[in-house]
PDB file of C-alpha atoms in Angstrom:
ATOM      1  CA  MET Z   1       6.762   8.317 -53.448  1.00  0.00           C
ATOM      2  CA  ALA Z   2       6.074   8.766 -57.093  1.00  0.00           C
ATOM      3  CA  ALA Z   3       6.518  12.135 -58.743  1.00  0.00           C
ATOM      4  CA  GLY Z   4       3.350  14.186 -58.550  1.00  0.00           C
ATOM      5  CA  ASP Z   5       1.866  12.331 -55.557  1.00  0.00           C
ATOM      6  CA  ALA Z   6      -0.022  14.581 -53.182  1.00  0.00           C
ATOM      7  CA  HIS Z   7       1.472  14.217 -49.743  1.00  0.00           C
ATOM      8  CA  GLU Z   8       1.821  15.870 -46.385  1.00  0.00           C
ATOM      9  CA  LEU Z   9       5.051  16.013 -44.410  1.00  0.00           C
ATOM     10  CA  ILE Z  10       4.791  15.690 -40.657  1.00  0.00           C
ATOM     11  CA  GLY Z  11       7.543  15.197 -38.151  1.00  0.00           C
ATOM     12  CA  PHE Z  12       8.323  15.980 -34.563  1.00  0.00           C
ATOM     13  CA  ASP Z  13      12.040  16.786 -34.904  1.00  0.00           C
ATOM     14  CA  ALA Z  14      11.456  20.431 -34.004  1.00  0.00           C
ATOM     15  CA  GLY Z  15       7.723  20.691 -33.227  1.00  0.00           C
ATOM     16  CA  THR Z  16       5.190  19.555 -30.693  1.00  0.00           C
ATOM     17  CA  ILE Z  17       2.123  17.432 -31.315  1.00  0.00           C
ATOM     18  CA  ALA Z  18      -0.079  20.540 -30.953  1.00  0.00           C
ATOM     19  CA  GLU Z  19       2.061  22.561 -33.380  1.00  0.00           C
ATOM     20  CA  GLU Z  20       1.576  19.882 -36.026  1.00  0.00           C
ATOM     21  CA  GLY Z  21      -2.237  20.068 -35.614  1.00  0.00           C
ATOM     22  CA  VAL Z  22      -2.369  16.522 -34.279  1.00  0.00           C
ATOM     23  CA  THR Z  23      -4.947  15.375 -31.736  1.00  0.00           C
ATOM     24  CA  THR Z  24      -4.577  12.456 -29.336  1.00  0.00           C
ATOM     25  CA  THR Z  25      -6.839   9.798 -27.838  1.00  0.00           C
ATOM     26  CA  VAL Z  26      -5.337   8.143 -24.787  1.00  0.00           C
ATOM     27  CA  THR Z  27      -7.974   5.931 -23.150  1.00  0.00           C
ATOM     28  CA  GLY Z  28      -5.748   2.845 -23.435  1.00  0.00           C
ATOM     29  CA  GLY Z  29      -2.249   4.222 -22.879  1.00  0.00           C
ATOM     30  CA  THR Z  30      -0.088   7.244 -23.598  1.00  0.00           C
ATOM     31  CA  VAL Z  31       1.105   9.307 -26.566  1.00  0.00           C
ATOM     32  CA  THR Z  32       4.253  11.316 -25.837  1.00  0.00           C
ATOM     33  CA  LEU Z  33       7.109  13.020 -27.638  1.00  0.00           C
ATOM     34  CA  THR Z  34      10.536  11.702 -26.735  1.00  0.00           C
ATOM     35  CA  SER Z  35      14.128  11.967 -27.855  1.00  0.00           C
ATOM     36  CA  ASN Z  36      14.826   8.520 -26.385  1.00  0.00           C
ATOM     37  CA  GLY Z  37      15.480   6.224 -29.344  1.00  0.00           C
ATOM     38  CA  ALA Z  38      14.416   8.834 -31.916  1.00  0.00           C
ATOM     39  CA  ARG Z  39      15.900   8.714 -35.423  1.00  0.00           C
ATOM     40  CA  ASN Z  40      16.548  12.466 -35.262  1.00  0.00           C
ATOM     41  CA  GLY Z  41      15.318  15.027 -32.714  1.00  0.00           C
ATOM     42  CA  LEU Z  42      12.008  13.785 -31.324  1.00  0.00           C
ATOM     43  CA  CYS Z  43       9.629  10.979 -32.157  1.00  0.00           C
ATOM     44  CA  ALA Z  44       6.024  10.327 -31.154  1.00  0.00           C
ATOM     45  CA  ARG Z  45       5.713   7.262 -28.913  1.00  0.00           C
ATOM     46  CA  ILE Z  46       2.507   5.251 -28.482  1.00  0.00           C
ATOM     47  CA  ASN Z  47       2.481   2.986 -25.436  1.00  0.00           C
ATOM     48  CA  ARG Z  48      -0.700   0.920 -25.561  1.00  0.00           C
ATOM     49  CA  THR Z  49      -1.120  -0.551 -22.095  1.00  0.00           C
ATOM     50  CA  SER Z  50      -4.706  -1.789 -22.331  1.00  0.00           C
ATOM     51  CA  VAL Z  51      -7.077  -2.886 -25.051  1.00  0.00           C
ATOM     52  CA  ALA Z  52      -8.679   0.538 -25.579  1.00  0.00           C
ATOM     53  CA  ALA Z  53      -8.117   3.470 -27.934  1.00  0.00           C
ATOM     54  CA  VAL Z  54      -4.712   5.151 -27.953  1.00  0.00           C
ATOM     55  CA  ALA Z  55      -3.718   7.110 -31.049  1.00  0.00           C
ATOM     56  CA  PHE Z  56      -2.580  10.390 -32.551  1.00  0.00           C
ATOM     57  CA  ASN Z  57      -4.302  11.624 -35.672  1.00  0.00           C
ATOM     58  CA  LYS Z  58      -4.853  14.453 -38.107  1.00  0.00           C
ATOM     59  CA  SER Z  59      -7.948  15.065 -40.215  1.00  0.00           C
ATOM     60  CA  THR Z  60      -9.777  17.761 -42.143  1.00  0.00           C
ATOM     61  CA  SER Z  61     -11.299  18.842 -38.796  1.00  0.00           C
ATOM     62  CA  THR Z  62      -7.963  19.523 -36.995  1.00  0.00           C
ATOM     63  CA  THR Z  63      -6.210  22.900 -36.967  1.00  0.00           C
ATOM     64  CA  PRO Z  64      -4.243  23.227 -39.149  1.00  0.00           C
ATOM     65  CA  PRO Z  65      -6.323  20.748 -41.126  1.00  0.00           C
ATOM     66  CA  TYR Z  66      -5.230  17.754 -43.126  1.00  0.00           C
ATOM     67  CA  PRO Z  67      -5.483  19.039 -46.727  1.00  0.00           C
ATOM     68  CA  ALA Z  68      -8.786  18.123 -48.365  1.00  0.00           C
ATOM     69  CA  GLY Z  69      -9.163  16.737 -51.876  1.00  0.00           C
ATOM     70  CA  LYS Z  70      -6.713  13.841 -51.605  1.00  0.00           C
ATOM     71  CA  THR Z  71      -8.084  11.286 -54.055  1.00  0.00           C
ATOM     72  CA  THR Z  72      -4.481  10.195 -54.700  1.00  0.00           C
ATOM     73  CA  GLY Z  73      -1.544  10.421 -52.365  1.00  0.00           C
ATOM     74  CA  ALA Z  74       1.097   8.801 -50.235  1.00  0.00           C
ATOM     75  CA  LEU Z  75       2.047   8.535 -46.596  1.00  0.00           C
ATOM     76  CA  LEU Z  76       5.639   7.714 -45.727  1.00  0.00           C
ATOM     77  CA  CYS Z  77       6.724   7.106 -42.145  1.00  0.00           C
ATOM     78  CA  TYR Z  78       9.340   5.363 -40.070  1.00  0.00           C
ATOM     79  CA  MET Z  79       8.110   3.059 -37.311  1.00  0.00           C
ATOM     80  CA  LYS Z  80       9.866   1.168 -34.549  1.00  0.00           C
ATOM     81  CA  PHE Z  81       8.497  -1.294 -32.000  1.00  0.00           C
ATOM     82  CA  ASP Z  82      10.077  -1.720 -28.574  1.00  0.00           C
ATOM     83  CA  THR Z  83       7.571  -4.523 -27.976  1.00  0.00           C
ATOM     84  CA  LEU Z  84       5.484  -6.196 -30.662  1.00  0.00           C
ATOM     85  CA  PRO Z  85       1.695  -6.378 -30.159  1.00  0.00           C
ATOM     86  CA  SER Z  86       0.393  -9.074 -27.836  1.00  0.00           C
ATOM     87  CA  ALA Z  87      -2.349  -9.632 -30.469  1.00  0.00           C
ATOM     88  CA  GLY Z  88      -2.707  -8.523 -34.083  1.00  0.00           C
ATOM     89  CA  SER Z  89      -3.324  -4.746 -34.053  1.00  0.00           C
ATOM     90  CA  VAL Z  90      -4.168  -1.874 -36.385  1.00  0.00           C
ATOM     91  CA  ILE Z  91      -1.294   0.626 -36.185  1.00  0.00           C
ATOM     92  CA  LEU Z  92      -2.280   3.081 -38.941  1.00  0.00           C
ATOM     93  CA  THR Z  93      -5.685   4.015 -40.360  1.00  0.00           C
ATOM     94  CA  GLY Z  94      -6.323   6.125 -43.427  1.00  0.00           C
ATOM     95  CA  THR Z  95      -9.790   7.612 -42.962  1.00  0.00           C
ATOM     96  CA  VAL Z  96     -11.804   7.808 -46.150  1.00  0.00           C
ATOM     97  CA  ILE Z  97     -14.846  10.017 -46.682  1.00  0.00           C
ATOM     98  CA  ALA Z  98     -17.839   7.768 -47.489  1.00  0.00           C
ATOM     99  CA  GLY Z  99     -16.226   4.559 -46.210  1.00  0.00           C
ATOM    100  CA  ASN Z 100     -13.459   2.264 -47.413  1.00  0.00           C
ATOM    101  CA  ASP Z 101     -11.054   3.160 -44.591  1.00  0.00           C
ATOM    102  CA  VAL Z 102      -7.591   1.626 -44.979  1.00  0.00           C
ATOM    103  CA  GLN Z 103      -6.111  -0.267 -42.035  1.00  0.00           C
ATOM    104  CA  ILE Z 104      -2.428  -1.153 -41.773  1.00  0.00           C
ATOM    105  CA  SER Z 105      -1.777  -3.788 -39.134  1.00  0.00           C
ATOM    106  CA  VAL Z 106       1.059  -5.663 -37.472  1.00  0.00           C
ATOM    107  CA  GLY Z 107       0.862  -9.195 -36.099  1.00  0.00           C
ATOM    108  CA  THR Z 108       2.433 -10.741 -33.028  1.00  0.00           C
ATOM    109  CA  THR Z 109       5.553 -11.759 -34.957  1.00  0.00           C
ATOM    110  CA  GLY Z 110       5.915  -8.342 -36.629  1.00  0.00           C
ATOM    111  CA  GLN Z 111       4.313  -9.040 -40.025  1.00  0.00           C
ATOM    112  CA  LEU Z 112       2.892  -5.908 -41.727  1.00  0.00           C
ATOM    113  CA  THR Z 113      -0.358  -6.117 -43.757  1.00  0.00           C
ATOM    114  CA  GLY Z 114      -2.869  -3.697 -45.299  1.00  0.00           C
ATOM    115  CA  VAL Z 115      -6.597  -3.895 -46.056  1.00  0.00           C
ATOM    116  CA  TYR Z 116      -9.594  -1.775 -47.022  1.00  0.00           C
ATOM    117  CA  VAL Z 117     -12.163  -2.327 -44.262  1.00  0.00           C
ATOM    118  CA  GLY Z 118     -14.451  -5.079 -45.507  1.00  0.00           C
ATOM    119  CA  GLY Z 119     -11.900  -6.243 -48.097  1.00  0.00           C
ATOM    120  CA  THR Z 120      -9.141  -8.844 -48.244  1.00  0.00           C
ATOM    121  CA  ALA Z 121      -5.833  -8.195 -46.476  1.00  0.00           C
ATOM    122  CA  THR Z 122      -2.522  -8.284 -48.321  1.00  0.00           C
ATOM    123  CA  ASN Z 123       0.024 -10.962 -47.620  1.00  0.00           C
ATOM    124  CA  ALA Z 124       2.758  -9.795 -45.249  1.00  0.00           C
ATOM    125  CA  VAL Z 125       4.747  -7.040 -46.974  1.00  0.00           C
ATOM    126  CA  GLY Z 126       7.562  -7.230 -44.436  1.00  0.00           C
ATOM    127  CA  THR Z 127       8.388  -7.992 -40.825  1.00  0.00           C
ATOM    128  CA  PHE Z 128       9.284  -5.526 -38.080  1.00  0.00           C
ATOM    129  CA  GLN Z 129      12.415  -6.261 -36.101  1.00  0.00           C
ATOM    130  CA  VAL Z 130      12.091  -5.104 -32.478  1.00  0.00           C
ATOM    131  CA  GLY Z 131      14.205  -2.002 -31.785  1.00  0.00           C
ATOM    132  CA  ALA Z 132      14.887  -1.121 -35.460  1.00  0.00           C
ATOM    133  CA  TRP Z 133      13.423   1.759 -37.496  1.00  0.00           C
ATOM    134  CA  ASN Z 134      11.469   0.567 -40.547  1.00  0.00           C
ATOM    135  CA  ARG Z 135      10.323   2.634 -43.532  1.00  0.00           C
ATOM    136  CA  VAL Z 136       6.609   2.095 -44.251  1.00  0.00           C
ATOM    137  CA  GLU Z 137       5.005   3.621 -47.355  1.00  0.00           C
ATOM    138  CA  TRP Z 138       1.300   3.605 -48.211  1.00  0.00           C
ATOM    139  CA  THR Z 139      -0.050   5.057 -51.478  1.00  0.00           C
ATOM    140  CA  TRP Z 140      -3.636   5.340 -52.652  1.00  0.00           C
ATOM    141  CA  ASP Z 141      -5.610   6.121 -55.801  1.00  0.00           C
ATOM    142  CA  HIS Z 142      -9.360   6.656 -55.448  1.00  0.00           C
ATOM    143  CA  THR Z 143      -9.946   8.378 -58.798  1.00  0.00           C
ATOM    144  CA  THR Z 144     -11.989   5.467 -60.187  1.00  0.00           C
ATOM    145  CA  THR Z 145     -14.616   3.058 -58.822  1.00  0.00           C
ATOM    146  CA  THR Z 146     -11.811   0.647 -57.904  1.00  0.00           C
ATOM    147  CA  HIS Z 147      -9.962   2.056 -54.904  1.00  0.00           C
ATOM    148  CA  THR Z 148      -6.339   0.943 -55.068  1.00  0.00           C
ATOM    149  CA  SER Z 149      -3.613   1.074 -52.406  1.00  0.00           C
ATOM    150  CA  THR Z 150      -0.047  -0.151 -52.236  1.00  0.00           C
ATOM    151  CA  LEU Z 151       1.973  -0.918 -49.128  1.00  0.00           C
ATOM    152  CA  SER Z 152       5.712  -1.421 -48.891  1.00  0.00           C
ATOM    153  CA  MET Z 153       8.277  -1.781 -46.137  1.00  0.00           C
ATOM    154  CA  ASN Z 154      11.997  -0.936 -46.260  1.00  0.00           C
ATOM    155  CA  GLY Z 155      11.921  -0.624 -50.045  1.00  0.00           C
ATOM    156  CA  ASN Z 156      10.559  -4.151 -50.601  1.00  0.00           C
ATOM    157  CA  THR Z 157       8.255  -4.765 -53.550  1.00  0.00           C
ATOM    158  CA  ALA Z 158       4.930  -3.038 -52.844  1.00  0.00           C
ATOM    159  CA  LEU Z 159       1.822  -5.175 -52.486  1.00  0.00           C
ATOM    160  CA  THR Z 160      -1.452  -3.897 -53.942  1.00  0.00           C
ATOM    161  CA  PHE Z 161      -4.917  -4.194 -52.436  1.00  0.00           C
ATOM    162  CA  THR Z 162      -8.210  -2.930 -53.870  1.00  0.00           C
ATOM    163  CA  ARG Z 163     -11.892  -2.571 -53.073  1.00  0.00           C
ATOM    164  CA  PRO Z 164     -14.870  -1.246 -55.043  1.00  0.00           C
ATOM    165  CA  GLY Z 165     -15.780   2.329 -54.114  1.00  0.00           C
ATOM    166  CA  THR Z 166     -17.101   5.645 -55.338  1.00  0.00           C
ATOM    167  CA  ALA Z 167     -14.897   7.486 -57.834  1.00  0.00           C
ATOM    168  CA  ALA Z 168     -13.126  10.615 -56.517  1.00  0.00           C
ATOM    169  CA  THR Z 169     -13.504   9.567 -52.861  1.00  0.00           C
ATOM    170  CA  GLN Z 170     -10.995  11.441 -50.694  1.00  0.00           C
ATOM    171  CA  VAL Z 171      -8.711  10.361 -47.892  1.00  0.00           C
ATOM    172  CA  ASP Z 172      -9.485  12.942 -45.216  1.00  0.00           C
ATOM    173  CA  GLY Z 173      -6.987  12.047 -42.498  1.00  0.00           C
ATOM    174  CA  TRP Z 174      -4.863   9.456 -40.734  1.00  0.00           C
ATOM    175  CA  ALA Z 175      -4.435   7.958 -37.283  1.00  0.00           C
ATOM    176  CA  PHE Z 176      -1.402   6.176 -35.838  1.00  0.00           C
ATOM    177  CA  GLY Z 177      -2.222   3.726 -33.081  1.00  0.00           C
ATOM    178  CA  ALA Z 178      -5.381   1.842 -32.214  1.00  0.00           C
ATOM    179  CA  GLY Z 179      -8.729   3.569 -32.534  1.00  0.00           C
ATOM    180  CA  GLY Z 180     -10.798   0.895 -30.836  1.00  0.00           C
ATOM    181  CA  ALA Z 181     -10.927  -1.879 -28.305  1.00  0.00           C
ATOM    182  CA  THR Z 182      -9.349  -4.632 -30.408  1.00  0.00           C
ATOM    183  CA  GLY Z 183      -5.814  -5.875 -30.802  1.00  0.00           C
ATOM    184  CA  GLY Z 184      -3.057  -6.042 -28.228  1.00  0.00           C
ATOM    185  CA  THR Z 185      -0.726  -3.939 -26.160  1.00  0.00           C
ATOM    186  CA  TYR Z 186       2.531  -2.580 -27.643  1.00  0.00           C
ATOM    187  CA  ASP Z 187       5.141   0.150 -27.459  1.00  0.00           C
ATOM    188  CA  MET Z 188       5.709   1.877 -30.821  1.00  0.00           C
ATOM    189  CA  SER Z 189       7.591   5.009 -31.933  1.00  0.00           C
TER     190      SER Z 189
END
């Protein structure tokens, strides 16, 4: 993350999902905390067993809330797949007030891509290896009428994607997992 980026730190090493102000949707699988295979302490595990919503998320409406006013920022996380998706799937969504949500997806062979909804996806920024932890970093800048995001994996060169939007539009939350009935089944920590 660049110096001065607004960011939020979340982790489950010593806290529960509820303590972090995270809500879950589990129509299509389970969201649990586990020490099995965790990098350190605990990790959140999403096991998507059917093509329905299964996710954990935080937004300006959760308690404690995701901090408002994030026109620029970064989200850094480590992700691991025990099984890759059976179909291309959204694994992380950045929710944006007034549209232009960002979707970060993984394909059946582990390729990671990013897109503003309604825009053009990046080329693959990297490829997940089953069973290995991978560093994924997403940054955004919505201070102008061109919304700009970058996506990188394991320190590789970041790829940039853009879409026209309203200046000063905020990112008001995030969701790991699948929010809808598209994509495939997978097991991700």
